[in-house]
């Protein structure tokens, strides 16, 4: 099963299409139980995801590979090693585990800064101590890898990838990472839910890209298929991708995605690729 369960909704009301807010603890138990039963073996969380880590620690993580992420390191940190170890120990305590599968950096460029060498060495120590199996980065754009990979060899990269944002592939980095043995996880298969919204529900601020969304919805209608299934099939069709991180708000949503992941992939996709950073990078949406 290529699906991995993203858990930001367990700690925060996240996503432009989110209508339920933060997922209740009771619903989290059901979602995690279904994930385990369905063969999903990887959970993705982060220290910055509100109550997500503590929620997962309460629910129980037996049988799962857990990936968490360090927040951006404050500029005034003096002892990098102490800061990283303190962050990780607090994370493990919240998760109620002794180790995790991987720890990622939310700000990859800090590895290239004045404290980057100490940061990288400390991450290596975590591996040597058995606290983590892999270290890596969560990136916003493949261009972050251009300077990073020559300086700091890493084990795992998580990046956005979907029908609209195909930079990971078009940049050549998807194949490069795979060829060098770096594990690739992708997120934002639904562009934070924008690809799942009915045409009439897309916010006014995205009107500039209305022709693109019209193409998308017309294609779905012509092919008599669901948006979620096509989005999942598209990402899963790339063999270089090890895991597709998806977030859900309910057991029903997860069940739909599990069923979609079991379908044989299509070979023809709608042409809705876009390189406009105002659309493909959700951090820019607030200024639209």
PDB file of C-alpha atoms in Angstrom:
ATOM      1  CA  UNK A   1       0.000   0.000   0.000  1.00  0.00           C
ATOM      2  CA  UNK A   2       1.532   3.269  -1.171  1.00  0.00           C
ATOM      3  CA  UNK A   3      -0.790   5.396   0.934  1.00  0.00           C
ATOM      4  CA  UNK A   4       0.606   6.970   4.086  1.00  0.00           C
ATOM      5  CA  UNK A   5      -1.683   8.702   6.567  1.00  0.00           C
ATOM      6  CA  UNK A   6      -1.039  12.399   7.094  1.00  0.00           C
ATOM      7  CA  UNK A   7      -2.168  13.566  10.514  1.00  0.00           C
ATOM      8  CA  UNK A   8      -2.130  17.359  10.472  1.00  0.00           C
ATOM      9  CA  UNK A   9      -5.959  17.321  10.735  1.00  0.00           C
ATOM     10  CA  UNK A  10      -5.599  15.428  14.025  1.00  0.00           C
ATOM     11  CA  UNK A  11      -3.993  18.486  15.588  1.00  0.00           C
ATOM     12  CA  UNK A  12      -5.221  21.458  13.564  1.00  0.00           C
ATOM     13  CA  UNK A  13      -8.226  22.503  11.421  1.00  0.00           C
ATOM     14  CA  UNK A  14      -6.259  22.240   8.159  1.00  0.00           C
ATOM     15  CA  UNK A  15      -7.021  22.512   4.440  1.00  0.00           C
ATOM     16  CA  UNK A  16      -8.998  24.873   2.222  1.00  0.00           C
ATOM     17  CA  UNK A  17     -11.731  22.253   1.731  1.00  0.00           C
ATOM     18  CA  UNK A  18     -11.882  21.252   5.402  1.00  0.00           C
ATOM     19  CA  UNK A  19     -15.466  21.551   6.602  1.00  0.00           C
ATOM     20  CA  UNK A  20     -15.214  19.611   9.875  1.00  0.00           C
ATOM     21  CA  UNK A  21     -12.328  21.351  11.615  1.00  0.00           C
ATOM     22  CA  UNK A  22      -9.930  19.374  13.783  1.00  0.00           C
ATOM     23  CA  UNK A  23     -10.708  15.649  13.861  1.00  0.00           C
ATOM     24  CA  UNK A  24     -12.088  14.424  17.206  1.00  0.00           C
ATOM     25  CA  UNK A  25     -10.077  11.970  19.287  1.00  0.00           C
ATOM     26  CA  UNK A  26     -12.775   9.330  18.867  1.00  0.00           C
ATOM     27  CA  UNK A  27     -12.713   9.688  15.082  1.00  0.00           C
ATOM     28  CA  UNK A  28      -8.904   9.521  15.111  1.00  0.00           C
ATOM     29  CA  UNK A  29      -9.099   6.119  16.807  1.00  0.00           C
ATOM     30  CA  UNK A  30     -11.386   4.833  14.059  1.00  0.00           C
ATOM     31  CA  UNK A  31      -9.256   6.312  11.266  1.00  0.00           C
ATOM     32  CA  UNK A  32      -6.027   4.851  12.650  1.00  0.00           C
ATOM     33  CA  UNK A  33      -7.694   1.469  13.189  1.00  0.00           C
ATOM     34  CA  UNK A  34      -8.909   1.412   9.564  1.00  0.00           C
ATOM     35  CA  UNK A  35      -5.468   2.433   8.324  1.00  0.00           C
ATOM     36  CA  UNK A  36      -3.829  -0.413  10.250  1.00  0.00           C
ATOM     37  CA  UNK A  37      -6.425  -2.921   9.045  1.00  0.00           C
ATOM     38  CA  UNK A  38      -6.017  -1.805   5.418  1.00  0.00           C
ATOM     39  CA  UNK A  39      -2.252  -2.190   5.289  1.00  0.00           C
ATOM     40  CA  UNK A  40      -1.245   1.450   5.663  1.00  0.00           C
ATOM     41  CA  UNK A  41       1.991   1.248   7.616  1.00  0.00           C
ATOM     42  CA  UNK A  42       3.246   4.863   7.695  1.00  0.00           C
ATOM     43  CA  UNK A  43       1.980   7.867   9.664  1.00  0.00           C
ATOM     44  CA  UNK A  44       3.204  11.386   8.941  1.00  0.00           C
ATOM     45  CA  UNK A  45       3.122  14.032  11.658  1.00  0.00           C
ATOM     46  CA  UNK A  46       5.138  17.021  12.895  1.00  0.00           C
ATOM     47  CA  UNK A  47       5.923  18.894  16.069  1.00  0.00           C
ATOM     48  CA  UNK A  48       4.216  21.932  14.505  1.00  0.00           C
ATOM     49  CA  UNK A  49       0.935  20.065  13.924  1.00  0.00           C
ATOM     50  CA  UNK A  50      -0.721  21.227  17.125  1.00  0.00           C
ATOM     51  CA  UNK A  51      -1.978  18.259  19.164  1.00  0.00           C
ATOM     52  CA  UNK A  52      -1.250  15.675  16.456  1.00  0.00           C
ATOM     53  CA  UNK A  53       1.691  13.945  18.148  1.00  0.00           C
ATOM     54  CA  UNK A  54      -0.035  13.747  21.530  1.00  0.00           C
ATOM     55  CA  UNK A  55      -3.194  12.462  19.867  1.00  0.00           C
ATOM     56  CA  UNK A  56      -1.278   9.696  18.098  1.00  0.00           C
ATOM     57  CA  UNK A  57       0.517   8.807  21.328  1.00  0.00           C
ATOM     58  CA  UNK A  58      -2.832   8.323  23.058  1.00  0.00           C
ATOM     59  CA  UNK A  59      -4.278   6.245  20.222  1.00  0.00           C
ATOM     60  CA  UNK A  60      -1.257   3.932  19.990  1.00  0.00           C
ATOM     61  CA  UNK A  61       1.267   3.420  17.216  1.00  0.00           C
ATOM     62  CA  UNK A  62       2.010  -0.294  17.251  1.00  0.00           C
ATOM     63  CA  UNK A  63       2.779  -1.552  13.750  1.00  0.00           C
ATOM     64  CA  UNK A  64       3.302   1.890  12.212  1.00  0.00           C
ATOM     65  CA  UNK A  65       6.370   3.646  10.862  1.00  0.00           C
ATOM     66  CA  UNK A  66       6.155   7.165  12.249  1.00  0.00           C
ATOM     67  CA  UNK A  67       7.635  10.200  10.526  1.00  0.00           C
ATOM     68  CA  UNK A  68       7.811  13.497  12.365  1.00  0.00           C
ATOM     69  CA  UNK A  69       9.341  16.855  11.535  1.00  0.00           C
ATOM     70  CA  UNK A  70      11.417  19.388  13.411  1.00  0.00           C
ATOM     71  CA  UNK A  71      10.188  22.980  13.288  1.00  0.00           C
ATOM     72  CA  UNK A  72      12.394  25.784  12.013  1.00  0.00           C
ATOM     73  CA  UNK A  73      15.322  26.249  14.373  1.00  0.00           C
ATOM     74  CA  UNK A  74      15.178  29.685  16.055  1.00  0.00           C
ATOM     75  CA  UNK A  75      17.973  32.090  15.066  1.00  0.00           C
ATOM     76  CA  UNK A  76      19.048  32.575  18.689  1.00  0.00           C
ATOM     77  CA  UNK A  77      19.767  28.888  19.339  1.00  0.00           C
ATOM     78  CA  UNK A  78      23.292  28.527  20.710  1.00  0.00           C
ATOM     79  CA  UNK A  79      23.612  24.775  21.230  1.00  0.00           C
ATOM     80  CA  UNK A  80      22.230  23.158  18.076  1.00  0.00           C
ATOM     81  CA  UNK A  81      22.750  19.625  19.376  1.00  0.00           C
ATOM     82  CA  UNK A  82      20.926  20.321  22.627  1.00  0.00           C
ATOM     83  CA  UNK A  83      18.039  21.983  20.794  1.00  0.00           C
ATOM     84  CA  UNK A  84      17.583  19.069  18.378  1.00  0.00           C
ATOM     85  CA  UNK A  85      17.814  16.428  21.112  1.00  0.00           C
ATOM     86  CA  UNK A  86      15.376  18.340  23.336  1.00  0.00           C
ATOM     87  CA  UNK A  87      12.899  18.641  20.453  1.00  0.00           C
ATOM     88  CA  UNK A  88      13.173  14.948  19.625  1.00  0.00           C
ATOM     89  CA  UNK A  89      12.866  13.744  23.222  1.00  0.00           C
ATOM     90  CA  UNK A  90       9.725  15.832  23.698  1.00  0.00           C
ATOM     91  CA  UNK A  91       8.362  14.478  20.422  1.00  0.00           C
ATOM     92  CA  UNK A  92       9.031  10.852  21.399  1.00  0.00           C
ATOM     93  CA  UNK A  93       7.373  11.441  24.746  1.00  0.00           C
ATOM     94  CA  UNK A  94       4.236  12.849  23.119  1.00  0.00           C
ATOM     95  CA  UNK A  95       4.165   9.990  20.610  1.00  0.00           C
ATOM     96  CA  UNK A  96       4.762   7.483  23.420  1.00  0.00           C
ATOM     97  CA  UNK A  97       7.493   5.687  21.449  1.00  0.00           C
ATOM     98  CA  UNK A  98      11.229   5.127  21.859  1.00  0.00           C
ATOM     99  CA  UNK A  99      12.122   5.783  18.232  1.00  0.00           C
ATOM    100  CA  UNK A 100      10.618   6.849  14.915  1.00  0.00           C
ATOM    101  CA  UNK A 101      11.169   5.810  11.327  1.00  0.00           C
ATOM    102  CA  UNK A 102      12.305   9.240  10.169  1.00  0.00           C
ATOM    103  CA  UNK A 103      12.703  12.845  11.195  1.00  0.00           C
ATOM    104  CA  UNK A 104      12.474  15.578   8.563  1.00  0.00           C
ATOM    105  CA  UNK A 105      13.358  19.257   8.613  1.00  0.00           C
ATOM    106  CA  UNK A 106      10.581  21.693   7.802  1.00  0.00           C
ATOM    107  CA  UNK A 107      13.177  24.275   6.703  1.00  0.00           C
ATOM    108  CA  UNK A 108      15.711  22.475   4.526  1.00  0.00           C
ATOM    109  CA  UNK A 109      17.704  25.639   3.825  1.00  0.00           C
ATOM    110  CA  UNK A 110      18.847  25.756   7.440  1.00  0.00           C
ATOM    111  CA  UNK A 111      21.239  22.951   6.505  1.00  0.00           C
ATOM    112  CA  UNK A 112      23.030  25.461   4.274  1.00  0.00           C
ATOM    113  CA  UNK A 113      23.145  28.211   6.913  1.00  0.00           C
ATOM    114  CA  UNK A 114      25.846  29.024   9.477  1.00  0.00           C
ATOM    115  CA  UNK A 115      24.596  26.293  11.821  1.00  0.00           C
ATOM    116  CA  UNK A 116      23.930  23.792   9.072  1.00  0.00           C
ATOM    117  CA  UNK A 117      26.975  21.620   9.726  1.00  0.00           C
ATOM    118  CA  UNK A 118      26.083  21.213  13.405  1.00  0.00           C
ATOM    119  CA  UNK A 119      22.472  20.496  12.472  1.00  0.00           C
ATOM    120  CA  UNK A 120      23.441  17.819   9.973  1.00  0.00           C
ATOM    121  CA  UNK A 121      25.889  16.193  12.389  1.00  0.00           C
ATOM    122  CA  UNK A 122      23.237  16.086  15.096  1.00  0.00           C
ATOM    123  CA  UNK A 123      20.781  14.417  12.756  1.00  0.00           C
ATOM    124  CA  UNK A 124      23.468  11.838  12.067  1.00  0.00           C
ATOM    125  CA  UNK A 125      23.843  11.277  15.802  1.00  0.00           C
ATOM    126  CA  UNK A 126      20.122  10.560  16.077  1.00  0.00           C
ATOM    127  CA  UNK A 127      20.578   7.800  13.501  1.00  0.00           C
ATOM    128  CA  UNK A 128      23.628   6.419  15.287  1.00  0.00           C
ATOM    129  CA  UNK A 129      21.720   6.383  18.590  1.00  0.00           C
ATOM    130  CA  UNK A 130      18.813   4.485  17.015  1.00  0.00           C
ATOM    131  CA  UNK A 131      16.360   7.295  17.702  1.00  0.00           C
ATOM    132  CA  UNK A 132      15.576   7.504  13.971  1.00  0.00           C
ATOM    133  CA  UNK A 133      16.245   5.253  10.994  1.00  0.00           C
ATOM    134  CA  UNK A 134      16.265   7.995   8.377  1.00  0.00           C
ATOM    135  CA  UNK A 135      16.752  11.758   8.222  1.00  0.00           C
ATOM    136  CA  UNK A 136      15.466  14.020   5.511  1.00  0.00           C
ATOM    137  CA  UNK A 137      13.685  17.178   4.467  1.00  0.00           C
ATOM    138  CA  UNK A 138      10.164  18.317   3.722  1.00  0.00           C
ATOM    139  CA  UNK A 139      10.421  20.749   0.812  1.00  0.00           C
ATOM    140  CA  UNK A 140       8.087  23.234  -0.824  1.00  0.00           C
ATOM    141  CA  UNK A 141       9.819  23.288  -4.210  1.00  0.00           C
ATOM    142  CA  UNK A 142      12.302  20.939  -5.937  1.00  0.00           C
ATOM    143  CA  UNK A 143      14.652  23.906  -6.440  1.00  0.00           C
ATOM    144  CA  UNK A 144      15.535  23.570  -2.739  1.00  0.00           C
ATOM    145  CA  UNK A 145      17.353  20.361  -3.641  1.00  0.00           C
ATOM    146  CA  UNK A 146      19.652  21.977  -6.215  1.00  0.00           C
ATOM    147  CA  UNK A 147      22.177  23.185  -3.644  1.00  0.00           C
ATOM    148  CA  UNK A 148      21.197  20.944  -0.753  1.00  0.00           C
ATOM    149  CA  UNK A 149      21.897  17.493  -2.165  1.00  0.00           C
ATOM    150  CA  UNK A 150      25.524  18.303  -3.010  1.00  0.00           C
ATOM    151  CA  UNK A 151      26.217  19.360   0.570  1.00  0.00           C
ATOM    152  CA  UNK A 152      24.064  17.143   2.785  1.00  0.00           C
ATOM    153  CA  UNK A 153      23.233  13.639   1.555  1.00  0.00           C
ATOM    154  CA  UNK A 154      19.863  12.676   3.001  1.00  0.00           C
ATOM    155  CA  UNK A 155      17.702   9.567   3.171  1.00  0.00           C
ATOM    156  CA  UNK A 156      14.167  10.808   2.559  1.00  0.00           C
ATOM    157  CA  UNK A 157      12.514  13.700   0.745  1.00  0.00           C
ATOM    158  CA  UNK A 158       8.875  14.704   1.081  1.00  0.00           C
ATOM    159  CA  UNK A 159       7.582  17.056  -1.617  1.00  0.00           C
ATOM    160  CA  UNK A 160       4.305  18.293  -3.101  1.00  0.00           C
ATOM    161  CA  UNK A 161       3.169  16.507  -6.266  1.00  0.00           C
ATOM    162  CA  UNK A 162      -0.183  16.440  -7.999  1.00  0.00           C
ATOM    163  CA  UNK A 163      -1.868  16.901 -11.376  1.00  0.00           C
ATOM    164  CA  UNK A 164      -1.403  20.666 -11.200  1.00  0.00           C
ATOM    165  CA  UNK A 165       2.001  20.823  -9.491  1.00  0.00           C
ATOM    166  CA  UNK A 166       4.286  18.441 -11.379  1.00  0.00           C
ATOM    167  CA  UNK A 167       7.568  20.243 -10.655  1.00  0.00           C
ATOM    168  CA  UNK A 168       9.086  17.255  -8.871  1.00  0.00           C
ATOM    169  CA  UNK A 169       8.973  15.296 -12.115  1.00  0.00           C
ATOM    170  CA  UNK A 170       9.560  18.075 -14.676  1.00  0.00           C
ATOM    171  CA  UNK A 171      12.642  19.284 -12.762  1.00  0.00           C
ATOM    172  CA  UNK A 172      14.194  15.834 -13.066  1.00  0.00           C
ATOM    173  CA  UNK A 173      14.496  15.475  -9.307  1.00  0.00           C
ATOM    174  CA  UNK A 174      11.977  12.657  -8.963  1.00  0.00           C
ATOM    175  CA  UNK A 175      14.136  10.368 -11.079  1.00  0.00           C
ATOM    176  CA  UNK A 176      17.413  11.650  -9.606  1.00  0.00           C
ATOM    177  CA  UNK A 177      16.285  10.954  -6.057  1.00  0.00           C
ATOM    178  CA  UNK A 178      15.104   7.480  -6.966  1.00  0.00           C
ATOM    179  CA  UNK A 179      18.339   6.693  -8.831  1.00  0.00           C
ATOM    180  CA  UNK A 180      20.462   7.668  -5.817  1.00  0.00           C
ATOM    181  CA  UNK A 181      18.442   5.609  -3.348  1.00  0.00           C
ATOM    182  CA  UNK A 182      16.621   8.487  -1.656  1.00  0.00           C
ATOM    183  CA  UNK A 183      13.139   7.508  -0.466  1.00  0.00           C
ATOM    184  CA  UNK A 184      10.505   9.807  -1.983  1.00  0.00           C
ATOM    185  CA  UNK A 185       7.223  10.635  -0.276  1.00  0.00           C
ATOM    186  CA  UNK A 186       4.763  13.049  -1.849  1.00  0.00           C
ATOM    187  CA  UNK A 187       2.012  15.139  -0.308  1.00  0.00           C
ATOM    188  CA  UNK A 188      -0.702  17.510  -1.531  1.00  0.00           C
ATOM    189  CA  UNK A 189      -2.176  14.974  -3.952  1.00  0.00           C
ATOM    190  CA  UNK A 190      -5.375  17.069  -3.871  1.00  0.00           C
ATOM    191  CA  UNK A 191      -3.644  20.472  -3.633  1.00  0.00           C
ATOM    192  CA  UNK A 192      -4.992  20.886  -0.089  1.00  0.00           C
ATOM    193  CA  UNK A 193      -8.426  19.791  -1.271  1.00  0.00           C
ATOM    194  CA  UNK A 194      -8.768  22.308  -4.095  1.00  0.00           C
ATOM    195  CA  UNK A 195      -8.888  19.518  -6.683  1.00  0.00           C
ATOM    196  CA  UNK A 196     -11.731  17.844  -4.796  1.00  0.00           C
ATOM    197  CA  UNK A 197     -14.018  20.871  -4.615  1.00  0.00           C
ATOM    198  CA  UNK A 198     -16.997  21.167  -6.975  1.00  0.00           C
ATOM    199  CA  UNK A 199     -16.525  23.869  -9.607  1.00  0.00           C
ATOM    200  CA  UNK A 200     -19.167  26.027  -7.938  1.00  0.00           C
ATOM    201  CA  UNK A 201     -17.398  25.857  -4.566  1.00  0.00           C
ATOM    202  CA  UNK A 202     -13.937  27.008  -5.672  1.00  0.00           C
ATOM    203  CA  UNK A 203     -13.215  30.333  -3.907  1.00  0.00           C
ATOM    204  CA  UNK A 204     -13.410  33.521  -5.932  1.00  0.00           C
ATOM    205  CA  UNK A 205      -9.710  34.242  -5.419  1.00  0.00           C
ATOM    206  CA  UNK A 206      -8.850  31.371  -7.754  1.00  0.00           C
ATOM    207  CA  UNK A 207     -10.889  32.801 -10.653  1.00  0.00           C
ATOM    208  CA  UNK A 208      -7.685  33.573 -12.589  1.00  0.00           C
ATOM    209  CA  UNK A 209      -7.250  29.819 -13.092  1.00  0.00           C
ATOM    210  CA  UNK A 210     -10.898  29.129 -13.918  1.00  0.00           C
ATOM    211  CA  UNK A 211     -10.073  27.704 -17.396  1.00  0.00           C
ATOM    212  CA  UNK A 212      -7.781  25.149 -15.756  1.00  0.00           C
ATOM    213  CA  UNK A 213     -10.449  24.047 -13.295  1.00  0.00           C
ATOM    214  CA  UNK A 214     -13.059  23.936 -16.063  1.00  0.00           C
ATOM    215  CA  UNK A 215     -10.777  21.586 -17.991  1.00  0.00           C
ATOM    216  CA  UNK A 216     -10.426  19.437 -14.865  1.00  0.00           C
ATOM    217  CA  UNK A 217     -14.133  19.167 -14.124  1.00  0.00           C
ATOM    218  CA  UNK A 218     -15.066  18.636 -17.773  1.00  0.00           C
ATOM    219  CA  UNK A 219     -12.535  15.783 -17.979  1.00  0.00           C
ATOM    220  CA  UNK A 220     -13.967  14.147 -14.851  1.00  0.00           C
ATOM    221  CA  UNK A 221     -17.463  14.394 -16.306  1.00  0.00           C
ATOM    222  CA  UNK A 222     -16.417  13.020 -19.688  1.00  0.00           C
ATOM    223  CA  UNK A 223     -14.607  10.091 -18.060  1.00  0.00           C
ATOM    224  CA  UNK A 224     -17.303   9.423 -15.441  1.00  0.00           C
ATOM    225  CA  UNK A 225     -14.829   9.202 -12.573  1.00  0.00           C
ATOM    226  CA  UNK A 226     -14.202  10.836  -9.198  1.00  0.00           C
ATOM    227  CA  UNK A 227     -11.666  13.535  -8.474  1.00  0.00           C
ATOM    228  CA  UNK A 228     -10.159  11.692  -5.518  1.00  0.00           C
ATOM    229  CA  UNK A 229      -9.612   8.515  -7.506  1.00  0.00           C
ATOM    230  CA  UNK A 230      -7.891  10.285 -10.399  1.00  0.00           C
ATOM    231  CA  UNK A 231      -5.658  12.295  -8.045  1.00  0.00           C
ATOM    232  CA  UNK A 232      -4.543   9.163  -6.205  1.00  0.00           C
ATOM    233  CA  UNK A 233      -4.098   7.142  -9.387  1.00  0.00           C
ATOM    234  CA  UNK A 234      -1.943   9.853 -10.961  1.00  0.00           C
ATOM    235  CA  UNK A 235       0.568   9.965  -8.104  1.00  0.00           C
ATOM    236  CA  UNK A 236       0.621   6.210  -7.582  1.00  0.00           C
ATOM    237  CA  UNK A 237       1.380   5.674 -11.263  1.00  0.00           C
ATOM    238  CA  UNK A 238       4.912   7.010 -10.698  1.00  0.00           C
ATOM    239  CA  UNK A 239       7.054   4.075  -9.533  1.00  0.00           C
ATOM    240  CA  UNK A 240       9.732   6.370  -8.090  1.00  0.00           C
ATOM    241  CA  UNK A 241       7.318   7.436  -5.344  1.00  0.00           C
ATOM    242  CA  UNK A 242       7.397   5.217  -2.251  1.00  0.00           C
ATOM    243  CA  UNK A 243       4.553   6.802  -0.270  1.00  0.00           C
ATOM    244  CA  UNK A 244       1.645   9.120  -1.010  1.00  0.00           C
ATOM    245  CA  UNK A 245       0.773  11.078   2.129  1.00  0.00           C
ATOM    246  CA  UNK A 246      -2.946  11.836   2.394  1.00  0.00           C
ATOM    247  CA  UNK A 247      -4.887  13.546   5.152  1.00  0.00           C
ATOM    248  CA  UNK A 248      -8.504  12.800   5.993  1.00  0.00           C
ATOM    249  CA  UNK A 249     -11.245  14.191   8.201  1.00  0.00           C
ATOM    250  CA  UNK A 250     -13.288  11.005   8.574  1.00  0.00           C
ATOM    251  CA  UNK A 251     -13.291   7.218   8.316  1.00  0.00           C
ATOM    252  CA  UNK A 252     -15.462   7.526   5.211  1.00  0.00           C
ATOM    253  CA  UNK A 253     -12.881   9.690   3.446  1.00  0.00           C
ATOM    254  CA  UNK A 254     -10.074   7.285   4.276  1.00  0.00           C
ATOM    255  CA  UNK A 255     -12.102   4.327   3.059  1.00  0.00           C
ATOM    256  CA  UNK A 256     -12.722   6.110  -0.271  1.00  0.00           C
ATOM    257  CA  UNK A 257      -9.001   6.767  -0.707  1.00  0.00           C
ATOM    258  CA  UNK A 258      -8.096   3.180   0.162  1.00  0.00           C
ATOM    259  CA  UNK A 259     -10.513   1.927  -2.480  1.00  0.00           C
ATOM    260  CA  UNK A 260      -9.114   4.427  -5.001  1.00  0.00           C
ATOM    261  CA  UNK A 261      -5.574   3.258  -4.250  1.00  0.00           C
ATOM    262  CA  UNK A 262      -6.530  -0.308  -5.120  1.00  0.00           C
ATOM    263  CA  UNK A 263      -7.733   0.593  -8.608  1.00  0.00           C
ATOM    264  CA  UNK A 264      -5.406  -0.076 -11.567  1.00  0.00           C
ATOM    265  CA  UNK A 265      -3.904   3.259 -12.643  1.00  0.00           C
ATOM    266  CA  UNK A 266      -5.027   5.136 -15.704  1.00  0.00           C
ATOM    267  CA  UNK A 267      -2.565   5.940 -18.458  1.00  0.00           C
ATOM    268  CA  UNK A 268      -4.244   9.108 -19.708  1.00  0.00           C
ATOM    269  CA  UNK A 269      -4.577  12.251 -17.594  1.00  0.00           C
ATOM    270  CA  UNK A 270      -6.079  15.704 -18.065  1.00  0.00           C
ATOM    271  CA  UNK A 271      -3.566  18.394 -18.990  1.00  0.00           C
ATOM    272  CA  UNK A 272      -3.892  20.775 -16.057  1.00  0.00           C
ATOM    273  CA  UNK A 273      -0.204  21.176 -15.185  1.00  0.00           C
ATOM    274  CA  UNK A 274       0.652  24.682 -14.008  1.00  0.00           C
ATOM    275  CA  UNK A 275       3.876  26.385 -12.944  1.00  0.00           C
ATOM    276  CA  UNK A 276       2.345  29.514 -11.399  1.00  0.00           C
ATOM    277  CA  UNK A 277       3.628  29.688  -7.814  1.00  0.00           C
ATOM    278  CA  UNK A 278       0.576  31.688  -6.793  1.00  0.00           C
ATOM    279  CA  UNK A 279      -1.545  28.600  -7.400  1.00  0.00           C
ATOM    280  CA  UNK A 280       0.725  25.634  -6.743  1.00  0.00           C
ATOM    281  CA  UNK A 281       2.176  26.923  -3.464  1.00  0.00           C
ATOM    282  CA  UNK A 282      -0.622  27.173  -0.863  1.00  0.00           C
ATOM    283  CA  UNK A 283       1.526  29.474   1.297  1.00  0.00           C
ATOM    284  CA  UNK A 284       0.829  32.144  -1.333  1.00  0.00           C
ATOM    285  CA  UNK A 285      -2.940  31.796  -1.198  1.00  0.00           C
ATOM    286  CA  UNK A 286      -3.370  34.307   1.613  1.00  0.00           C
ATOM    287  CA  UNK A 287      -2.273  37.142  -0.665  1.00  0.00           C
ATOM    288  CA  UNK A 288      -4.552  36.260  -3.575  1.00  0.00           C
TER     289      UNK A 288
END
